[in-house]
mmCIF file of C-alpha atoms and ligand atoms in Angstrom:
data_model
loop_
_atom_site.group_PDB
_atom_site.id
_atom_site.type_symbol
_atom_site.label_atom_id
_atom_site.label_comp_id
_atom_site.label_asym_id
_atom_site.label_seq_id
_atom_site.Cartn_x
_atom_site.Cartn_y
_atom_site.Cartn_z
ATOM 1 C CA MET A 872 -43.625 -12.348 -66.324
ATOM 2 C CA GLU A 873 -43.677 -14.068 -69.685
ATOM 3 C CA THR A 874 -45.123 -17.240 -68.189
ATOM 4 C CA THR A 875 -47.790 -15.233 -66.372
ATOM 5 C CA ASP A 876 -48.873 -13.641 -69.669
ATOM 6 C CA LYS A 877 -48.945 -17.049 -71.292
ATOM 7 C CA VAL A 878 -51.100 -18.430 -68.527
ATOM 8 C CA ILE A 879 -53.495 -15.467 -68.710
ATOM 9 C CA ARG A 880 -53.816 -15.758 -72.494
ATOM 10 C CA ALA A 881 -54.435 -19.491 -72.266
ATOM 11 C CA LYS A 882 -57.104 -18.885 -69.647
ATOM 12 C CA GLU A 883 -58.794 -16.182 -71.711
ATOM 13 C CA ARG A 884 -58.901 -18.442 -74.731
ATOM 14 C CA LEU A 885 -60.386 -21.187 -72.605
ATOM 15 C CA LEU A 886 -63.097 -18.979 -71.119
ATOM 16 C CA GLN A 887 -64.003 -17.551 -74.526
ATOM 17 C CA ARG A 888 -64.404 -20.986 -75.979
ATOM 18 C CA PHE A 889 -67.036 -21.854 -73.426
ATOM 19 C CA ARG A 890 -68.779 -18.527 -72.779
ATOM 20 C CA LYS A 891 -71.595 -19.247 -75.184
ATOM 21 C CA GLN A 892 -74.188 -20.856 -72.966
ATOM 22 C CA ALA A 893 -77.786 -19.697 -72.783
ATOM 23 C CA PRO A 894 -78.761 -18.271 -69.370
ATOM 24 C CA ARG A 895 -80.113 -20.959 -67.079
ATOM 25 C CA SER A 896 -83.391 -20.499 -65.222
ATOM 26 C CA ALA A 897 -81.307 -20.071 -62.050
ATOM 27 C CA ASP A 898 -80.005 -16.867 -63.599
ATOM 28 C CA ARG A 899 -83.602 -15.735 -64.136
ATOM 29 C CA GLY A 900 -84.332 -15.840 -60.423
ATOM 30 C CA GLU A 901 -85.976 -19.229 -59.740
ATOM 31 C CA ARG A 902 -84.098 -20.500 -56.743
ATOM 32 C CA LEU A 903 -85.726 -23.904 -56.224
ATOM 33 C CA PRO A 904 -85.432 -26.165 -59.284
ATOM 34 C CA PRO A 905 -88.594 -28.007 -60.437
ATOM 35 C CA GLY A 906 -89.477 -31.172 -58.505
ATOM 36 C CA GLN A 907 -87.219 -30.266 -55.531
ATOM 37 C CA ARG A 908 -88.123 -29.584 -51.881
ATOM 38 C CA VAL A 909 -86.051 -27.675 -49.378
ATOM 39 C CA THR A 910 -84.688 -29.874 -46.601
ATOM 40 C CA ARG A 911 -83.395 -28.922 -43.176
ATOM 41 C CA GLY A 912 -79.710 -29.511 -42.558
ATOM 42 C CA PHE A 913 -77.485 -31.298 -45.032
ATOM 43 C CA PRO A 914 -78.199 -35.012 -45.571
ATOM 44 C CA VAL A 915 -75.381 -37.458 -46.324
ATOM 45 C CA LEU A 916 -75.615 -39.522 -49.501
ATOM 46 C CA ASP A 917 -72.988 -41.867 -50.909
ATOM 47 C CA LEU A 918 -72.081 -45.498 -51.560
ATOM 48 C CA GLY A 919 -71.309 -46.130 -47.877
ATOM 49 C CA ILE A 920 -67.511 -46.220 -48.067
ATOM 50 C CA HIS A 921 -65.927 -43.371 -46.100
ATOM 51 C CA PRO A 922 -62.188 -43.331 -46.944
ATOM 52 C CA ARG A 923 -59.775 -42.312 -44.194
ATOM 53 C CA PHE A 924 -57.704 -39.175 -44.737
ATOM 54 C CA ASP A 925 -53.926 -39.504 -44.280
ATOM 55 C CA PRO A 926 -52.283 -36.085 -44.840
ATOM 56 C CA GLU A 927 -48.914 -37.834 -45.369
ATOM 57 C CA THR A 928 -50.003 -39.850 -48.392
ATOM 58 C CA TRP A 929 -52.938 -37.808 -49.753
ATOM 59 C CA ARG A 930 -52.512 -36.508 -53.317
ATOM 60 C CA LEU A 931 -54.645 -34.639 -55.798
ATOM 61 C CA THR A 932 -53.545 -35.573 -59.306
ATOM 62 C CA VAL A 933 -54.449 -33.637 -62.436
ATOM 63 C CA SER A 934 -53.814 -35.556 -65.643
ATOM 64 C CA GLY A 935 -54.738 -36.028 -69.287
ATOM 65 C CA GLU A 936 -55.170 -33.108 -71.673
ATOM 66 C CA VAL A 937 -53.198 -30.547 -69.658
ATOM 67 C CA ALA A 938 -49.935 -28.738 -70.374
ATOM 68 C CA GLN A 939 -48.903 -29.125 -66.699
ATOM 69 C CA PRO A 940 -49.869 -32.415 -65.053
ATOM 70 C CA LEU A 941 -50.023 -32.008 -61.268
ATOM 71 C CA SER A 942 -49.651 -34.177 -58.206
ATOM 72 C CA LEU A 943 -50.307 -31.930 -55.213
ATOM 73 C CA ASN A 944 -49.770 -33.018 -51.632
ATOM 74 C CA TRP A 945 -51.973 -31.638 -48.866
ATOM 75 C CA ASP A 946 -49.728 -28.664 -48.028
ATOM 76 C CA GLU A 947 -49.410 -27.733 -51.696
ATOM 77 C CA PHE A 948 -53.157 -27.894 -52.139
ATOM 78 C CA ARG A 949 -53.757 -25.738 -49.056
ATOM 79 C CA ALA A 950 -51.329 -23.114 -50.437
ATOM 80 C CA LEU A 951 -53.472 -22.473 -53.544
ATOM 81 C CA PRO A 952 -55.617 -19.289 -53.716
ATOM 82 C CA ARG A 953 -58.796 -19.608 -51.624
ATOM 83 C CA ARG A 954 -62.314 -18.224 -51.366
ATOM 84 C CA GLU A 955 -65.520 -18.701 -49.389
ATOM 85 C CA GLN A 956 -69.003 -18.945 -50.848
ATOM 86 C CA ARG A 957 -72.621 -19.595 -49.960
ATOM 87 C CA SER A 958 -74.476 -21.881 -52.289
ATOM 88 C CA ASP A 959 -77.468 -24.202 -52.534
ATOM 89 C CA PHE A 960 -77.131 -27.952 -53.097
ATOM 90 C CA HIS A 961 -79.621 -29.964 -55.155
ATOM 91 C CA CYS A 962 -79.736 -33.767 -54.938
ATOM 92 C CA VAL A 963 -81.443 -35.710 -57.715
ATOM 93 C CA THR A 964 -83.407 -37.610 -55.046
ATOM 94 C CA THR A 965 -85.377 -34.298 -54.704
ATOM 95 C CA TRP A 966 -83.895 -32.652 -51.603
ATOM 96 C CA SER A 967 -82.285 -29.246 -51.803
ATOM 97 C CA ALA A 968 -80.216 -27.636 -49.044
ATOM 98 C CA TYR A 969 -80.017 -23.846 -49.006
ATOM 99 C CA ASP A 970 -77.162 -21.528 -48.070
ATOM 100 C CA LEU A 971 -74.336 -23.913 -47.304
ATOM 101 C CA HIS A 972 -71.197 -22.008 -46.400
ATOM 102 C CA TRP A 973 -68.134 -23.462 -48.123
ATOM 103 C CA GLY A 974 -64.425 -22.679 -48.198
ATOM 104 C CA GLY A 975 -61.830 -23.912 -50.652
ATOM 105 C CA VAL A 976 -59.938 -23.340 -53.863
ATOM 106 C CA PRO A 977 -61.740 -21.894 -56.906
ATOM 107 C CA PHE A 978 -61.628 -24.457 -59.721
ATOM 108 C CA GLU A 979 -60.270 -21.645 -61.890
ATOM 109 C CA ALA A 980 -57.094 -21.554 -59.779
ATOM 110 C CA LEU A 981 -56.473 -25.177 -60.660
ATOM 111 C CA LEU A 982 -57.095 -24.497 -64.361
ATOM 112 C CA GLU A 983 -54.469 -21.780 -64.236
ATOM 113 C CA ARG A 984 -51.932 -24.208 -62.792
ATOM 114 C CA ALA A 985 -52.738 -27.174 -65.014
ATOM 115 C CA GLN A 986 -53.514 -25.322 -68.259
ATOM 116 C CA PRO A 987 -55.894 -27.638 -70.152
ATOM 117 C CA THR A 988 -54.927 -28.057 -73.805
ATOM 118 C CA ASP A 989 -57.157 -26.998 -76.697
ATOM 119 C CA ARG A 990 -58.224 -30.613 -76.998
ATOM 120 C CA ALA A 991 -59.696 -30.777 -73.471
ATOM 121 C CA ARG A 992 -63.512 -30.978 -73.674
ATOM 122 C CA PHE A 993 -64.558 -33.290 -70.837
ATOM 123 C CA VAL A 994 -63.463 -34.030 -67.295
ATOM 124 C CA MET A 995 -63.548 -37.226 -65.264
ATOM 125 C CA LEU A 996 -63.426 -36.907 -61.474
ATOM 126 C CA TYR A 997 -61.890 -39.736 -59.431
ATOM 127 C CA SER A 998 -62.637 -40.339 -55.757
ATOM 128 C CA ALA A 999 -60.994 -42.391 -53.027
ATOM 129 C CA ASP A 1000 -64.108 -44.611 -52.695
ATOM 130 C CA ASP A 1001 -63.690 -45.555 -56.407
ATOM 131 C CA TYR A 1002 -66.596 -43.282 -57.323
ATOM 132 C CA THR A 1003 -66.270 -41.430 -60.615
ATOM 133 C CA THR A 1004 -68.348 -38.774 -62.332
ATOM 134 C CA ASN A 1005 -67.958 -37.045 -65.690
ATOM 135 C CA LEU A 1006 -68.672 -33.502 -66.807
ATOM 136 C CA PRO A 1007 -68.295 -31.333 -69.868
ATOM 137 C CA LEU A 1008 -65.392 -28.973 -69.122
ATOM 138 C CA ASP A 1009 -67.599 -25.913 -69.754
ATOM 139 C CA GLU A 1010 -69.670 -26.764 -66.644
ATOM 140 C CA LEU A 1011 -66.528 -26.447 -64.532
ATOM 141 C CA LEU A 1012 -65.818 -22.969 -65.890
ATOM 142 C CA HIS A 1013 -68.843 -21.484 -64.073
ATOM 143 C CA ASP A 1014 -67.596 -19.272 -61.279
ATOM 144 C CA ASP A 1015 -69.502 -21.207 -58.564
ATOM 145 C CA VAL A 1016 -67.280 -24.295 -58.903
ATOM 146 C CA LEU A 1017 -65.118 -24.907 -55.845
ATOM 147 C CA LEU A 1018 -62.607 -27.486 -54.645
ATOM 148 C CA ALA A 1019 -64.131 -27.471 -51.173
ATOM 149 C CA ASP A 1020 -62.251 -28.436 -48.013
ATOM 150 C CA GLU A 1021 -64.262 -26.418 -45.468
ATOM 151 C CA LEU A 1022 -67.946 -26.379 -44.565
ATOM 152 C CA ALA A 1023 -69.547 -23.969 -42.082
ATOM 153 C CA GLY A 1024 -66.128 -22.643 -41.093
ATOM 154 C CA GLU A 1025 -64.638 -26.041 -40.230
ATOM 155 C CA ALA A 1026 -62.560 -28.674 -41.995
ATOM 156 C CA LEU A 1027 -64.884 -30.648 -44.280
ATOM 157 C CA SER A 1028 -66.089 -33.729 -42.388
ATOM 158 C CA THR A 1029 -65.399 -37.204 -43.757
ATOM 159 C CA GLU A 1030 -69.104 -37.892 -44.274
ATOM 160 C CA HIS A 1031 -69.453 -34.853 -46.551
ATOM 161 C CA GLY A 1032 -66.347 -35.770 -48.543
ATOM 162 C CA GLY A 1033 -63.450 -34.473 -46.456
ATOM 163 C CA PRO A 1034 -60.701 -33.650 -46.793
ATOM 164 C CA LEU A 1035 -61.623 -32.498 -50.309
ATOM 165 C CA ARG A 1036 -64.638 -32.618 -52.561
ATOM 166 C CA LEU A 1037 -65.648 -30.902 -55.719
ATOM 167 C CA LEU A 1038 -68.633 -28.583 -55.459
ATOM 168 C CA VAL A 1039 -70.691 -27.832 -58.581
ATOM 169 C CA PRO A 1040 -73.748 -26.089 -57.077
ATOM 170 C CA HIS A 1041 -75.490 -25.436 -60.417
ATOM 171 C CA LEU A 1042 -75.697 -29.177 -61.207
ATOM 172 C CA TYR A 1043 -77.264 -32.111 -59.331
ATOM 173 C CA GLY A 1044 -75.260 -33.259 -56.337
ATOM 174 C CA TRP A 1045 -73.916 -36.467 -57.856
ATOM 175 C CA LYS A 1046 -71.513 -34.334 -59.931
ATOM 176 C CA SER A 1047 -70.002 -32.953 -56.690
ATOM 177 C CA ALA A 1048 -67.495 -35.764 -56.128
ATOM 178 C CA LYS A 1049 -66.602 -36.367 -52.458
ATOM 179 C CA TRP A 1050 -63.099 -37.581 -51.374
ATOM 180 C CA LEU A 1051 -61.701 -36.178 -54.598
ATOM 181 C CA THR A 1052 -58.220 -37.445 -55.510
ATOM 182 C CA GLY A 1053 -58.034 -37.155 -59.296
ATOM 183 C CA ILE A 1054 -59.105 -34.869 -62.116
ATOM 184 C CA GLY A 1055 -58.647 -36.143 -65.675
ATOM 185 C CA PHE A 1056 -59.039 -33.790 -68.638
ATOM 186 C CA ARG A 1057 -60.237 -35.580 -71.768
ATOM 187 C CA GLU A 1058 -60.885 -35.047 -75.430
ATOM 188 C CA THR A 1059 -63.830 -37.454 -75.411
ATOM 189 C CA ASP A 1060 -66.660 -38.099 -72.969
ATOM 190 C CA ALA A 1061 -67.014 -41.282 -70.900
ATOM 191 C CA PRO A 1062 -69.675 -42.143 -68.310
ATOM 192 C CA GLY A 1063 -68.916 -42.073 -64.569
ATOM 193 C CA PHE A 1064 -70.434 -44.286 -61.862
ATOM 194 C CA TRP A 1065 -74.023 -43.009 -61.945
ATOM 195 C CA GLU A 1066 -73.914 -41.906 -65.570
ATOM 196 C CA GLU A 1067 -73.186 -45.534 -66.493
ATOM 197 C CA ARG A 1068 -76.323 -46.440 -64.561
ATOM 198 C CA GLY A 1069 -78.618 -44.091 -66.433
ATOM 199 C CA TYR A 1070 -78.069 -40.713 -64.820
ATOM 200 C CA HIS A 1071 -77.852 -37.729 -67.115
ATOM 201 C CA ASP A 1072 -74.538 -36.682 -68.651
ATOM 202 C CA ARG A 1073 -74.868 -33.016 -67.591
ATOM 203 C CA GLY A 1074 -77.447 -32.959 -64.754
ATOM 204 C CA ASP A 1075 -78.851 -29.402 -64.834
ATOM 205 C CA PRO A 1076 -81.540 -29.315 -62.096
ATOM 206 C CA TRP A 1077 -83.450 -26.405 -63.693
ATOM 207 C CA SER A 1078 -83.940 -28.475 -66.846
ATOM 208 C CA GLU A 1079 -84.585 -31.599 -64.727
ATOM 209 C CA GLU A 1080 -81.756 -33.495 -66.407
ATOM 210 C CA ARG A 1081 -82.125 -36.377 -63.968
ATOM 211 C CA TYR A 1082 -81.897 -39.413 -66.212
ATOM 212 C CA ARG A 1083 -80.932 -40.058 -69.782
HETATM 213 N N1 LIG B 2246 -67.012 -40.031 -53.885
HETATM 214 C C1 LIG B 2246 -68.335 -39.913 -53.899
HETATM 215 N N2 LIG B 2246 -68.867 -38.717 -54.173
HETATM 216 C C2 LIG B 2246 -70.210 -38.543 -54.183
HETATM 217 C C3 LIG B 2246 -71.086 -39.641 -53.951
HETATM 218 C C4 LIG B 2246 -70.485 -40.898 -53.661
HETATM 219 O O1 LIG B 2246 -71.147 -41.917 -53.424
HETATM 220 N N3 LIG B 2246 -69.105 -40.992 -53.642
HETATM 221 N N4 LIG B 2246 -72.437 -39.442 -54.002
HETATM 222 C C5 LIG B 2246 -72.922 -38.271 -54.754
HETATM 223 C C6 LIG B 2246 -74.317 -37.972 -54.521
HETATM 224 S S1 LIG B 2246 -75.442 -38.973 -55.291
HETATM 225 C C7 LIG B 2246 -74.725 -36.857 -53.828
HETATM 226 S S2 LIG B 2246 -76.332 -36.385 -53.745
HETATM 227 C C8 LIG B 2246 -73.761 -36.023 -53.078
HETATM 228 C C9 LIG B 2246 -74.151 -35.966 -51.635
HETATM 229 O O2 LIG B 2246 -73.256 -35.174 -50.898
HETATM 230 P P1 LIG B 2246 -73.426 -35.120 -49.316
HETATM 231 O O3 LIG B 2246 -73.356 -36.525 -48.797
HETATM 232 O O4 LIG B 2246 -72.352 -34.243 -48.812
HETATM 233 O O5 LIG B 2246 -74.814 -34.534 -49.082
HETATM 234 O O6 LIG B 2246 -72.445 -36.537 -53.176
HETATM 235 C C10 LIG B 2246 -72.100 -37.025 -54.448
HETATM 236 N N5 LIG B 2246 -70.695 -37.318 -54.456
HETATM 237 MO MO1 LIG B 2247 -77.506 -37.778 -55.189
#
């Protein structure tokens, strides 16, 4: 009981710290961000390396500024609380896909397990194809953020990042790391793969934060 209370209090503190953002234009009812066009289907975009999934050796590690570092195997990950959601996906190359149906673990459930410290401000995501991407922690506290392992009612395909990808629907697609294997909580920011190459640090499509 006591630990549960502690976890809840820590979570409340965390949410309060970050619940200060101005409403985005998405919240004001504009569904298609500026400069985007709706595409049919769901294109595949990545660096061309599609890592093979081995459920025996797969791990999701959570490290850095957390009270509880984690190394979850596949069964442990699948036992976390789950939800389904429909969301749109906006790629910086100007295509948007509407109404994708995802299943997975709410990012919040992971925060509850790992308990980021008060020093945690940024997050680096690590993928099995050596891709990385960075985010301010507050962007991951939006309630649309999902650790997604199902798409359209089926196990997430390798080409779309299976077995596990992050999904951050309110930011450009490059923040939604496919083949996710590591989440590092950090006090300071550092650029990921595309951010190092000029992409924006946050990537809000409604503000067209495409490039720095
Ligand atoms: N690991 C990894 N994740 C990645 C990428 C990548 O190359 N490697 N590309 C990003 C980019 S630029 C986009 S637009 C989306 C595309 O996701 P999709 O292929 O499922 O449409 O994945 C993002 N996540
Ligand atoms: Mo992209």
